[in-house]
Coordinates of C-alpha atoms in Angstrom, one line a residue:
X1416 CA -62.4 -79.6 -3.6
X1417 CA -61.3 -77.0 -6.1
X1418 CA -59.7 -73.7 -5.1
X1419 CA -60.1 -70.6 -7.3
X1420 CA -57.8 -67.7 -6.8
X1421 CA -58.7 -64.6 -8.8
X1422 CA -57.3 -61.2 -9.5
X1423 CA -58.3 -58.3 -11.7
X1424 CA -56.8 -54.9 -12.6
X1425 CA -53.4 -55.7 -11.0
X1426 CA -51.6 -52.5 -11.8
X1427 CA -49.6 -51.9 -8.6
X1428 CA -46.0 -53.2 -9.0
X1429 CA -44.6 -52.3 -5.6
X1430 CA -45.7 -51.0 -2.2
X1431 CA -47.1 -47.6 -1.6
X1432 CA -45.1 -44.5 -0.5
X1433 CA -43.1 -44.7 2.8
X1434 CA -45.7 -42.6 4.6
X1435 CA -48.4 -45.2 4.0
X1436 CA -46.0 -48.1 4.8
X1437 CA -45.3 -46.4 8.2
X1438 CA -49.1 -46.1 8.8
X1439 CA -49.7 -49.8 7.8
X1440 CA -51.9 -48.6 5.0
X1441 CA -49.8 -50.4 2.3
X1442 CA -51.8 -53.0 0.4
X1443 CA -51.2 -55.2 -2.6
X1444 CA -48.2 -55.2 -4.9
X1445 CA -47.3 -58.0 -7.3
X1446 CA -44.6 -59.4 -4.9
X1447 CA -47.2 -59.9 -2.2
X1448 CA -49.7 -61.5 -4.6
X1449 CA -47.0 -63.9 -5.9
X1450 CA -46.0 -65.0 -2.4
X1451 CA -49.6 -65.5 -1.2
X1452 CA -50.5 -67.5 -4.3
X1453 CA -47.5 -69.7 -4.0
X1454 CA -48.3 -70.4 -0.3
X1455 CA -51.9 -71.3 -1.2
X1456 CA -50.9 -73.5 -4.1
X1457 CA -48.4 -75.3 -1.9
X1458 CA -51.0 -76.0 0.8
X1459 CA -54.0 -76.9 -1.3
X1460 CA -54.8 -79.1 -4.2
X1461 CA -56.7 -78.5 -7.5
X1462 CA -55.9 -74.8 -7.3
X1463 CA -56.4 -72.4 -10.3
X1464 CA -55.0 -68.9 -10.3
X1465 CA -56.9 -66.7 -12.8
X1466 CA -56.8 -63.1 -13.9
X1467 CA -59.6 -61.2 -15.6
X1468 CA -57.5 -58.7 -17.6
X1469 CA -56.4 -55.1 -17.7
X1470 CA -52.7 -55.7 -17.1
X1471 CA -51.7 -52.7 -19.3
X1472 CA -52.1 -49.0 -18.5
X1473 CA -52.9 -47.1 -15.4
X1474 CA -49.4 -46.8 -13.7
X1475 CA -46.2 -44.9 -14.2
X1476 CA -44.5 -48.3 -14.6
X1477 CA -46.5 -49.0 -17.7
X1478 CA -46.3 -45.5 -19.1
X1479 CA -42.5 -45.7 -19.1
X1480 CA -41.8 -49.5 -19.7
X1481 CA -44.9 -50.6 -21.6
X1482 CA -45.4 -54.3 -22.1
X1483 CA -41.9 -55.1 -21.0
X1484 CA -42.7 -54.7 -17.3
X1485 CA -46.0 -56.5 -17.5
X1486 CA -44.4 -59.5 -19.3
X1487 CA -41.6 -59.6 -16.7
X1488 CA -44.1 -59.8 -13.8
X1489 CA -46.8 -62.1 -15.3
X1490 CA -44.2 -64.7 -16.4
X1491 CA -43.5 -65.3 -12.7
X1492 CA -46.9 -65.0 -11.1
X1493 CA -48.0 -68.7 -11.4
X1494 CA -51.1 -67.9 -13.5
X1495 CA -53.0 -70.9 -14.9
X1496 CA -55.1 -68.8 -17.3
X1497 CA -56.0 -65.2 -18.0
X1498 CA -58.2 -63.3 -20.3
X1499 CA -57.4 -60.0 -22.0
X1500 CA -59.0 -56.7 -20.9
X1501 CA -59.8 -53.7 -23.1
X1502 CA -56.6 -51.9 -22.0
X1503 CA -54.4 -54.6 -23.5
X1504 CA -55.6 -53.2 -26.9
X1505 CA -54.9 -49.6 -26.2
X1506 CA -51.5 -49.6 -27.9
X1507 CA -52.9 -51.6 -30.8
X1508 CA -51.7 -55.1 -32.0
X1509 CA -48.2 -53.8 -32.2
X1510 CA -48.2 -53.2 -28.4
X1511 CA -50.0 -56.5 -27.6
X1512 CA -48.3 -59.1 -29.7
X1513 CA -44.8 -58.8 -28.0
X1514 CA -46.5 -59.4 -24.7
X1515 CA -48.4 -62.4 -26.0
X1516 CA -45.1 -63.9 -27.3
X1517 CA -43.7 -63.6 -23.8
X1518 CA -46.7 -65.2 -22.3
X1519 CA -46.5 -68.0 -24.8
X1520 CA -42.8 -68.6 -23.8
X1521 CA -43.7 -68.5 -20.1
X1522 CA -46.6 -71.0 -20.6
X1523 CA -49.2 -68.6 -19.4
X1524 CA -52.5 -69.4 -21.1
X1525 CA -54.2 -66.3 -22.5
X1526 CA -57.8 -67.3 -23.4
X1527 CA -59.6 -65.8 -26.4
X1528 CA -63.0 -67.4 -26.6
X1529 CA -64.5 -64.4 -28.4
X1530 CA -61.4 -63.3 -30.4
X1531 CA -60.5 -64.0 -34.0
X1532 CA -56.9 -63.1 -34.4
X1533 CA -56.4 -64.7 -37.8
X1534 CA -57.5 -61.4 -39.4
X1535 CA -54.6 -59.4 -37.9
X1536 CA -51.3 -59.8 -39.7
X1537 CA -49.1 -59.1 -36.7
X1538 CA -50.6 -62.1 -34.9
X1539 CA -50.1 -64.3 -37.9
X1540 CA -46.5 -63.2 -38.4
X1541 CA -45.7 -64.0 -34.7
X1542 CA -47.6 -67.3 -34.9
X1543 CA -49.8 -66.2 -32.0
X1544 CA -53.1 -68.0 -31.5
X1545 CA -55.3 -67.7 -28.4
X1546 CA -57.1 -70.9 -27.3
X1547 CA -60.9 -70.6 -26.9
X1548 CA -60.7 -72.9 -23.8
X1549 CA -58.5 -74.9 -21.6
X1550 CA -59.6 -78.1 -19.9
X1551 CA -58.4 -79.5 -16.5
X1552 CA -59.3 -82.9 -15.0
X1553 CA -59.8 -83.3 -11.3
X1554 CA -60.8 -86.7 -9.9
X1555 CA -62.2 -87.7 -13.3
X1556 CA -64.3 -84.4 -13.6
X1557 CA -63.4 -82.2 -16.6
X1558 CA -63.4 -78.5 -15.9
X1559 CA -63.1 -76.0 -18.8
X1560 CA -61.9 -72.4 -18.6
X1561 CA -63.1 -69.9 -21.1
X1562 CA -62.2 -66.2 -21.4
X1563 CA -63.9 -63.2 -23.1
X1564 CA -63.2 -59.5 -23.4
X1565 CA -65.9 -56.9 -23.8
X1566 CA -67.0 -56.0 -27.3
X1567 CA -66.8 -52.4 -26.2
X1568 CA -63.1 -52.8 -26.9
X1569 CA -63.9 -52.2 -30.5
X1570 CA -64.7 -48.6 -29.7
X1571 CA -62.7 -47.8 -26.6
X1572 CA -59.3 -49.2 -27.7
X1573 CA -57.4 -50.2 -30.9
X1574 CA -57.9 -53.9 -31.7
X1575 CA -56.6 -53.4 -35.2
X1576 CA -57.6 -56.4 -37.3
X1577 CA -58.5 -58.6 -34.3
X1578 CA -62.2 -59.4 -34.5
X1579 CA -64.0 -59.2 -31.1
X1580 CA -67.1 -61.3 -31.4
X1581 CA -70.4 -61.3 -29.4
X1582 CA -69.6 -62.8 -26.0
X1583 CA -72.6 -65.0 -25.3
X1584 CA -72.7 -66.7 -28.8
X1585 CA -68.9 -67.3 -28.6
X1586 CA -69.2 -68.9 -25.1
X1587 CA -72.2 -71.1 -26.0
X1588 CA -70.5 -72.3 -29.2
X1589 CA -67.4 -73.3 -27.4
X1590 CA -69.3 -75.0 -24.6
X1591 CA -71.2 -77.1 -27.1
X1592 CA -67.9 -78.4 -28.5
X1593 CA -66.6 -79.1 -25.0
X1594 CA -69.7 -81.1 -24.1
X1595 CA -68.8 -83.6 -26.8
X1596 CA -65.6 -84.3 -24.8
X1597 CA -67.6 -84.9 -21.6
X1598 CA -66.7 -81.6 -20.0
X1599 CA -69.2 -80.9 -17.2
X1600 CA -67.9 -77.8 -15.4
X1601 CA -67.6 -74.5 -17.1
X1602 CA -65.7 -71.5 -15.7
X1603 CA -65.6 -68.2 -17.5
X1604 CA -62.9 -65.6 -17.0
X1605 CA -64.5 -62.4 -18.2
X1606 CA -63.6 -58.8 -18.8
X1607 CA -67.1 -57.5 -19.5
X1608 CA -68.3 -56.0 -16.1
X1609 CA -70.5 -57.2 -13.3
X1610 CA -73.7 -56.1 -14.9
X1611 CA -72.9 -58.0 -18.2
X1612 CA -71.6 -61.0 -16.2
X1613 CA -75.1 -61.4 -14.8
X1614 CA -76.6 -61.2 -18.3
X1615 CA -74.1 -63.8 -19.5
X1616 CA -75.1 -66.1 -16.6
X1617 CA -78.6 -66.1 -18.1
X1618 CA -77.6 -66.2 -21.8
X1619 CA -75.1 -69.0 -21.2
X1620 CA -77.1 -71.5 -19.0
X1621 CA -74.2 -74.0 -18.8
X1622 CA -71.8 -71.6 -17.0
X1623 CA -71.1 -72.6 -13.4
X1624 CA -68.8 -69.8 -12.3
X1625 CA -67.7 -66.4 -13.7
X1626 CA -64.5 -64.8 -12.5
X1627 CA -65.0 -61.2 -13.6
X1628 CA -63.3 -57.9 -14.2
X1629 CA -63.7 -54.6 -16.0
X1630 CA -66.0 -52.8 -13.5
X1631 CA -63.6 -53.6 -10.5
X1632 CA -66.7 -54.6 -8.5
X1633 CA -66.0 -55.3 -4.8
X1634 CA -68.0 -58.4 -3.6
X1635 CA -67.5 -59.5 0.0
X1636 CA -69.4 -61.4 2.6
X1637 CA -69.5 -59.8 6.0
X1638 CA -67.9 -56.6 7.2
X1639 CA -64.7 -55.9 5.1
X1640 CA -61.4 -55.2 6.8
X1641 CA -61.0 -51.8 5.1
X1642 CA -63.3 -49.0 4.3
X1643 CA -64.5 -50.3 0.9
X1644 CA -68.2 -50.8 0.5
X1645 CA -69.1 -54.2 -1.0
X1646 CA -71.6 -54.2 -3.8
X1647 CA -72.8 -57.7 -3.0
X1648 CA -71.8 -60.9 -1.3
X1649 CA -68.9 -63.1 -2.3
X1650 CA -69.7 -65.1 -4.3
X1651 CA -72.7 -63.4 -5.9
X1652 CA -75.2 -66.2 -6.6
X1653 CA -77.2 -65.7 -9.8
X1654 CA -80.3 -67.9 -9.8
X1655 CA -81.7 -68.8 -13.2
X1656 CA -85.4 -69.3 -13.8
X1657 CA -84.8 -73.0 -14.6
X1658 CA -83.6 -73.5 -11.0
X1659 CA -79.9 -73.6 -11.9
X1660 CA -77.4 -71.1 -10.7
X1661 CA -74.1 -69.4 -11.6
X1662 CA -71.6 -68.0 -9.1
X1663 CA -70.0 -64.7 -9.9
X1664 CA -66.9 -63.2 -8.2
X1665 CA -64.9 -60.0 -8.6
X1666 CA -62.3 -58.6 -6.2
X1667 CA -62.1 -54.9 -6.5
X1668 CA -59.0 -53.3 -8.1
X1669 CA -55.3 -52.3 -7.8
X1670 CA -54.4 -55.8 -6.6
X1671 CA -55.6 -54.8 -3.1
X1672 CA -57.4 -58.2 -2.7
X1673 CA -56.8 -61.7 -3.9
X1674 CA -60.0 -63.5 -4.7
X1675 CA -60.3 -66.8 -2.8
X1676 CA -63.1 -69.3 -3.5
X1677 CA -63.4 -72.9 -2.5
X1678 CA -65.8 -75.1 -4.5
X1679 CA -67.1 -78.6 -3.9
X1680 CA -68.0 -80.4 -7.1
X1681 CA -69.9 -83.7 -7.1
X1682 CA -69.4 -86.6 -9.5
X1683 CA -72.0 -85.2 -12.0
X1684 CA -70.1 -81.9 -12.2
X1685 CA -72.5 -79.8 -10.1
X1686 CA -71.1 -77.2 -7.6
X1687 CA -72.7 -78.3 -4.3
X1688 CA -70.9 -76.2 -1.8
X1689 CA -68.8 -73.1 -1.8
X1690 CA -67.0 -70.7 0.7
X1691 CA -64.4 -68.0 0.6
X1692 CA -63.8 -64.3 0.6
X1693 CA -61.3 -61.9 -1.0
X1694 CA -58.0 -61.9 0.9
X1695 CA -56.8 -58.4 1.9
X1696 CA -53.2 -58.2 0.9
X1697 CA -52.1 -56.1 3.9
X1698 CA -48.6 -55.1 4.9
X1699 CA -48.3 -58.1 7.4
X1700 CA -48.3 -60.5 4.5
X1701 CA -44.9 -61.5 3.2
X1702 CA -43.6 -60.3 -0.2
X1703 CA -41.9 -62.7 -2.6
X1704 CA -38.2 -61.7 -2.5
X1705 CA -37.4 -63.1 -6.0
X1706 CA -40.1 -60.9 -7.5
X1707 CA -38.8 -57.9 -5.6
X1708 CA -35.3 -58.6 -6.9
X1709 CA -36.5 -59.0 -10.5
X1710 CA -38.3 -55.6 -10.2
X1711 CA -35.3 -53.7 -8.9
X1712 CA -33.7 -52.9 -12.3
X1713 CA -37.1 -51.7 -13.6
X1714 CA -37.7 -49.7 -10.4
X1715 CA -34.5 -47.8 -10.9
X1716 CA -35.5 -46.9 -14.4
X1717 CA -38.9 -45.7 -13.3
X1718 CA -37.6 -43.7 -10.3
X1719 CA -35.0 -41.9 -12.4
X1720 CA -37.7 -41.0 -15.0
X1721 CA -40.5 -39.9 -12.7
X1722 CA -38.3 -37.8 -10.5
X1723 CA -37.1 -35.6 -13.3
X1724 CA -38.4 -32.0 -12.8
X1725 CA -40.2 -30.8 -15.9
X1726 CA -41.7 -27.5 -14.7
X1727 CA -43.8 -25.7 -12.1
X1728 CA -47.4 -24.6 -11.6
X1729 CA -48.8 -21.6 -9.7
X1730 CA -52.3 -23.1 -9.8
X1731 CA -53.9 -26.3 -8.8
X1732 CA -54.5 -28.4 -11.9
X1733 CA -57.8 -30.2 -11.0
X1734 CA -58.8 -33.6 -12.4
X1735 CA -59.4 -35.9 -9.4
X1736 CA -62.8 -37.3 -8.7
X1737 CA -63.6 -37.6 -12.4
X1738 CA -64.7 -33.9 -12.5
X1739 CA -63.4 -33.5 -16.1
X1740 CA -66.2 -35.9 -17.1
X1741 CA -69.0 -33.4 -16.4
X1742 CA -67.5 -29.9 -16.3
X1743 CA -64.6 -27.8 -17.6
X1744 CA -61.4 -28.6 -15.7
X1745 CA -58.1 -26.7 -16.0
X1746 CA -56.0 -29.8 -16.0
X1747 CA -57.4 -31.0 -19.3
X1748 CA -57.6 -27.4 -20.5
X1749 CA -53.8 -27.5 -20.3
X1750 CA -53.5 -30.7 -22.2
X1751 CA -55.8 -29.4 -24.9
X1752 CA -53.8 -26.2 -25.1
X1753 CA -50.6 -28.2 -25.6
X1754 CA -52.1 -30.1 -28.6
X1755 CA -53.5 -26.9 -30.1
X1756 CA -50.3 -25.0 -29.6
X1757 CA -48.3 -27.8 -31.3
X1758 CA -50.2 -27.4 -34.6
X1759 CA -50.8 -23.6 -34.3
X1760 CA -47.0 -23.2 -34.4
X1761 CA -46.8 -25.0 -37.8
X1762 CA -46.6 -23.0 -41.0
X1763 CA -49.7 -22.7 -43.0
X1764 CA -50.0 -22.6 -46.8
X1765 CA -52.6 -19.9 -46.5
X1766 CA -50.8 -16.5 -46.3
X1767 CA -52.9 -14.8 -43.7
X1768 CA -53.6 -17.9 -41.6
X1769 CA -52.2 -17.9 -38.1
X1770 CA -52.9 -21.7 -37.4
X1771 CA -53.5 -24.9 -39.4
X1772 CA -56.2 -26.0 -36.9
X1773 CA -59.2 -24.4 -35.5
X1774 CA -59.3 -26.1 -32.1
X1775 CA -58.2 -29.1 -30.0
X1776 CA -61.0 -31.4 -28.8
X1777 CA -60.3 -34.3 -26.3
X1778 CA -62.2 -36.6 -24.0
X1779 CA -62.4 -35.6 -20.3
X1780 CA -61.5 -39.2 -19.4
X1781 CA -57.9 -38.4 -20.4
X1782 CA -57.4 -36.5 -17.2
X1783 CA -56.8 -38.6 -14.0
X1784 CA -54.8 -37.1 -11.1
X1785 CA -54.7 -33.5 -10.0
X1786 CA -51.4 -31.6 -9.8
X1787 CA -50.9 -29.5 -6.7
X1788 CA -49.4 -26.0 -6.8
X1789 CA -45.7 -26.5 -6.5
X1790 CA -42.4 -25.2 -7.9
X1791 CA -41.1 -28.6 -8.9
X1792 CA -43.5 -30.6 -11.0
X1793 CA -42.0 -34.0 -12.0
X1794 CA -42.6 -36.3 -15.0
X1795 CA -44.3 -38.6 -12.5
X1796 CA -46.8 -35.9 -11.8
X1797 CA -47.6 -35.5 -15.5
X1798 CA -47.9 -39.3 -15.9
X1799 CA -50.3 -39.4 -13.1
X1800 CA -52.4 -36.6 -14.6
X1801 CA -52.3 -38.2 -18.1
X1802 CA -51.4 -41.9 -17.8
X1803 CA -52.9 -43.0 -21.1
X1804 CA -50.9 -41.9 -24.1
X1805 CA -52.1 -41.7 -27.7
X1806 CA -50.9 -40.2 -31.0
X1807 CA -52.2 -36.8 -32.1
X1808 CA -54.6 -36.8 -35.1
X1809 CA -55.9 -33.9 -37.2
X1810 CA -59.4 -34.4 -38.5
X1811 CA -61.0 -32.3 -41.3
X1812 CA -64.6 -32.3 -40.3
X1813 CA -67.8 -30.5 -41.4
X1814 CA -69.5 -28.2 -38.9
X1815 CA -72.5 -30.5 -38.9
X1816 CA -70.4 -33.5 -37.9
X1817 CA -68.4 -31.5 -35.4
X1818 CA -71.7 -30.5 -33.7
X1819 CA -72.8 -34.1 -33.7
X1820 CA -69.5 -35.0 -32.0
X1821 CA -70.3 -32.6 -29.2
X1822 CA -73.9 -33.8 -29.0
X1823 CA -72.7 -37.4 -28.6
X1824 CA -70.3 -36.4 -25.8
X1825 CA -73.3 -35.4 -23.5
X1826 CA -75.7 -38.0 -24.8
X1827 CA -77.3 -40.3 -22.2
X1828 CA -75.5 -38.6 -19.3
X1829 CA -75.6 -40.6 -16.1
X1830 CA -73.8 -40.5 -12.7
X1831 CA -74.3 -44.2 -12.2
X1832 CA -72.7 -46.7 -12.5
X1833 CA -69.9 -44.4 -13.6
X1834 CA -69.3 -41.1 -15.3
X1835 CA -68.4 -41.6 -19.0
X1836 CA -65.1 -40.3 -20.2
X1837 CA -66.5 -39.1 -23.5
X1838 CA -67.4 -35.6 -22.1
X1839 CA -65.3 -33.3 -24.3
X1840 CA -62.8 -30.7 -23.1
X1841 CA -61.5 -28.1 -25.6
X1842 CA -58.9 -25.5 -26.6
X1843 CA -59.8 -22.9 -29.2
X1844 CA -63.5 -23.7 -28.8
X1845 CA -66.4 -22.6 -26.7
X1846 CA -69.5 -24.8 -26.1
X1847 CA -72.7 -24.4 -24.0
X1848 CA -74.8 -27.4 -23.1
X1849 CA -78.3 -27.5 -21.7
X1850 CA -79.0 -30.8 -20.1
X1851 CA -82.7 -30.1 -19.8
X1852 CA -83.0 -30.6 -23.5
X1853 CA -83.2 -34.1 -25.1
X1854 CA -80.3 -36.1 -26.5
X1855 CA -79.2 -34.6 -29.8
X1856 CA -80.3 -31.1 -28.9
X1857 CA -78.2 -30.2 -25.9
X1858 CA -75.5 -28.1 -27.7
X1859 CA -77.1 -24.6 -27.6
X1860 CA -73.9 -22.8 -28.7
X1861 CA -70.6 -24.0 -30.3
X1862 CA -67.9 -21.7 -31.5
X1863 CA -64.3 -22.3 -32.7
X1864 CA -61.4 -19.9 -33.5
X1865 CA -61.0 -18.9 -37.1
X1866 CA -57.7 -20.3 -38.5
X1867 CA -57.4 -18.7 -42.0
X1868 CA -57.5 -15.2 -40.5
X1869 CA -55.0 -12.7 -39.2
X1870 CA -56.9 -11.9 -36.0
X1871 CA -58.2 -15.0 -34.1
X1872 CA -61.8 -14.7 -33.1
X1873 CA -64.5 -17.2 -32.0
X1874 CA -67.0 -17.9 -34.7
X1875 CA -70.2 -19.9 -34.7
X1876 CA -69.8 -23.4 -36.2
X1877 CA -71.5 -23.5 -39.6
X1878 CA -72.9 -26.8 -40.7
X1879 CA -71.5 -26.9 -44.3
X1880 CA -68.1 -25.4 -43.4
X1881 CA -65.0 -27.6 -42.9
X1882 CA -62.9 -27.3 -39.8
X1883 CA -59.5 -28.8 -38.8
X1884 CA -59.6 -30.2 -35.3
X1885 CA -56.7 -31.9 -33.5
X1886 CA -57.7 -34.8 -31.2
X1887 CA -56.1 -38.1 -30.1
X1888 CA -55.9 -41.3 -32.1
X1889 CA -58.0 -42.8 -29.3
X1890 CA -61.0 -40.5 -30.2
X1891 CA -60.3 -40.5 -33.9
X1892 CA -60.3 -44.3 -34.0
X1893 CA -63.6 -44.7 -32.1
X1894 CA -62.6 -44.6 -28.5
X1895 CA -65.4 -43.9 -26.0
X1896 CA -67.8 -44.8 -28.8
X1897 CA -67.2 -41.8 -31.0
X1898 CA -68.2 -42.5 -34.6
X1899 CA -67.4 -40.3 -37.6
X1900 CA -68.9 -40.0 -41.0
X1901 CA -66.8 -41.3 -43.9
X1902 CA -66.4 -37.7 -45.2
X1903 CA -64.3 -37.0 -42.1
X1904 CA -60.6 -37.2 -43.1
X1905 CA -57.9 -38.0 -40.6
X1906 CA -54.1 -37.6 -40.7
X1907 CA -51.4 -38.2 -38.1
X1908 CA -47.6 -37.8 -37.9
X1909 CA -47.3 -40.3 -35.1
X1910 CA -46.6 -37.6 -32.5
X1911 CA -47.1 -38.7 -28.9
X1912 CA -49.8 -36.7 -27.1
X1913 CA -47.9 -37.1 -23.8
X1914 CA -44.6 -35.9 -25.4
X1915 CA -46.4 -32.8 -26.7
X1916 CA -48.0 -32.2 -23.3
X1917 CA -44.7 -32.6 -21.5
X1918 CA -42.8 -30.2 -23.8
X1919 CA -45.6 -27.6 -23.5
X1920 CA -45.7 -27.9 -19.7
X1921 CA -41.9 -27.1 -19.6
X1922 CA -42.3 -24.2 -22.1
X1923 CA -45.2 -22.6 -20.3
X1924 CA -44.0 -23.0 -16.7
X1925 CA -44.9 -21.7 -14.3
X1926 CA -48.4 -22.9 -15.3
X1927 CA -51.3 -20.5 -14.7
X1928 CA -54.1 -22.2 -16.7
X1929 CA -57.6 -21.1 -15.5
X1930 CA -61.1 -22.4 -15.9
X1931 CA -62.6 -19.7 -18.2
X1932 CA -65.9 -20.7 -19.6
X1933 CA -64.7 -22.9 -22.4
X1934 CA -67.3 -25.5 -21.5
X1935 CA -70.5 -24.3 -19.8
X1936 CA -73.1 -26.7 -18.5
X1937 CA -76.7 -25.7 -17.8
X1938 CA -79.2 -27.8 -15.8
X1939 CA -76.9 -30.8 -15.2
X1940 CA -78.9 -33.6 -13.5
X1941 CA -78.3 -33.7 -9.8
X1942 CA -76.0 -36.4 -8.5
X1943 CA -77.9 -39.2 -6.9
X1944 CA -78.6 -38.6 -3.1
X1945 CA -77.7 -34.9 -3.6
X1946 CA -80.1 -32.1 -3.4
X1947 CA -78.0 -29.7 -5.5
X1948 CA -76.1 -30.1 -8.7
X1949 CA -72.9 -28.1 -8.1
X1950 CA -70.2 -29.2 -5.7
X1951 CA -67.6 -27.0 -4.1
X1952 CA -64.1 -27.0 -5.5
X1953 CA -61.1 -26.5 -3.2
X1954 CA -61.3 -22.8 -3.7
X1955 CA -65.1 -22.6 -2.9
X1956 CA -66.3 -21.8 -6.4
X1957 CA -69.0 -23.8 -8.2
X1958 CA -68.1 -26.6 -10.5
X1959 CA -71.1 -26.1 -12.8
X1960 CA -72.1 -22.6 -13.8
X1961 CA -75.6 -21.3 -13.3
X1962 CA -77.6 -20.1 -16.4
X1963 CA -77.2 -16.4 -15.6
X1964 CA -73.5 -16.7 -15.0
X1965 CA -72.6 -17.8 -18.5
X1966 CA -74.9 -15.2 -20.1
X1967 CA -73.1 -12.4 -18.3
X1968 CA -69.6 -13.7 -19.2
X1969 CA -67.8 -11.5 -21.7
X1970 CA -64.2 -12.8 -21.4
X1971 CA -62.6 -13.9 -24.7
X1972 CA -59.4 -15.8 -24.0
X1973 CA -57.3 -17.0 -26.9
X1974 CA -57.7 -20.7 -25.8

């Protein structure tokens, strides 16, 4: 009998707020995971603890402490093997290599079946190589672990010189080599998403089990213990046309559950029986005291930083519910304003110019949590609103390519399986989309502020004119799939977007940023199972403007 313990998207370091602890609504936390895994390993044999990636990003802990806190935790979690997620590449090779050095020292196997790291100098200099597989032998049966990260990482993160190769070809090539060593069971740890896992199960006919991540899919057999709707049974059994099958498991997100799967493997290497379900890491489960003690110094650093008051806001800064991915939202308006303001305050070589940039353009996915109206906004509030940092980049781009950038941001819009973060938010620009028009034709109006002028006014974007646009390195380097013509030039001073946002928030407090028609959406497809497109906001206004509303608007705000 082999026991598989799985986890994905483990970003919660410690328990929830006191209120939730008092209400017994506290779940997860690395100390609870560590203790549960240790108990299971002590009471079972042939147990593997795997993680499907995305250790970086998404928490205040990471925003403040970066790879240091992740390394400190994962070195003491008893992992047998893990794969990388796309977020491990967000800070580039320079942010990933120190973490991998720590994992190497802690004997944590980081699999890289579809990664070629020899083309990245930082990996070479640190003597980091990621094995394509790892083999265990149980009762004479050889079991191989492989690990892949989505090729989407090329466009949604910063892999630098690391080559991310097609998943299926990489898996099959490694399996063919392993077969020569009489390996008969193949387990894939994947960060590609549940839908792609099913495709890989077909494309890689030797795979017996996939422990997946990326989409944070909740699979569960029977009624779950909490109000989280399962998307399928645990494990999900993928039946192939040749009569073979591949089991697929995922266990939601935030470390709320620990995947638990028991496998019975016969002497020929076939999985004949299985059972299990994700374990809810509820408050009644013991936390590992050593882990809590190790976290305490880091916790004090984080608490001191996040409790620092940085300003105030007189308005609700909305971003929750991914609304910034399909409509204008004042939370990301404020972020864009801060980036625009940073460059507008620089001196221009053109005598009459008031700014060196025309506009700021950023992806709606940058905005995460809303900030409530309150007199004391903390750094923690800002980190929750914008947890993913990036450097600012100024692009010189033609009007034609700028319009194509906006067209791409609303191309192939869909509510399911998830809203795409590429929807653009702006400062110093005005755009109108009509979603009833086909892809590539949805931008019906695009204006930006003149820069080389003494009176800023909004002007139609002209195809053969060059504009200076500030954005993030994430977007400039191809994040969310944005691609730019070679004629587009980019420059950066290495300025942190989050630092600029924080300084602006303090300078402009109390914040009063409105929604003011910067991004107008016409004929947005209705949300599935919804009869109308708009949804009410907290103040009762419509999220998406009607066609007649935008035509009657005559307000011209600066940005």
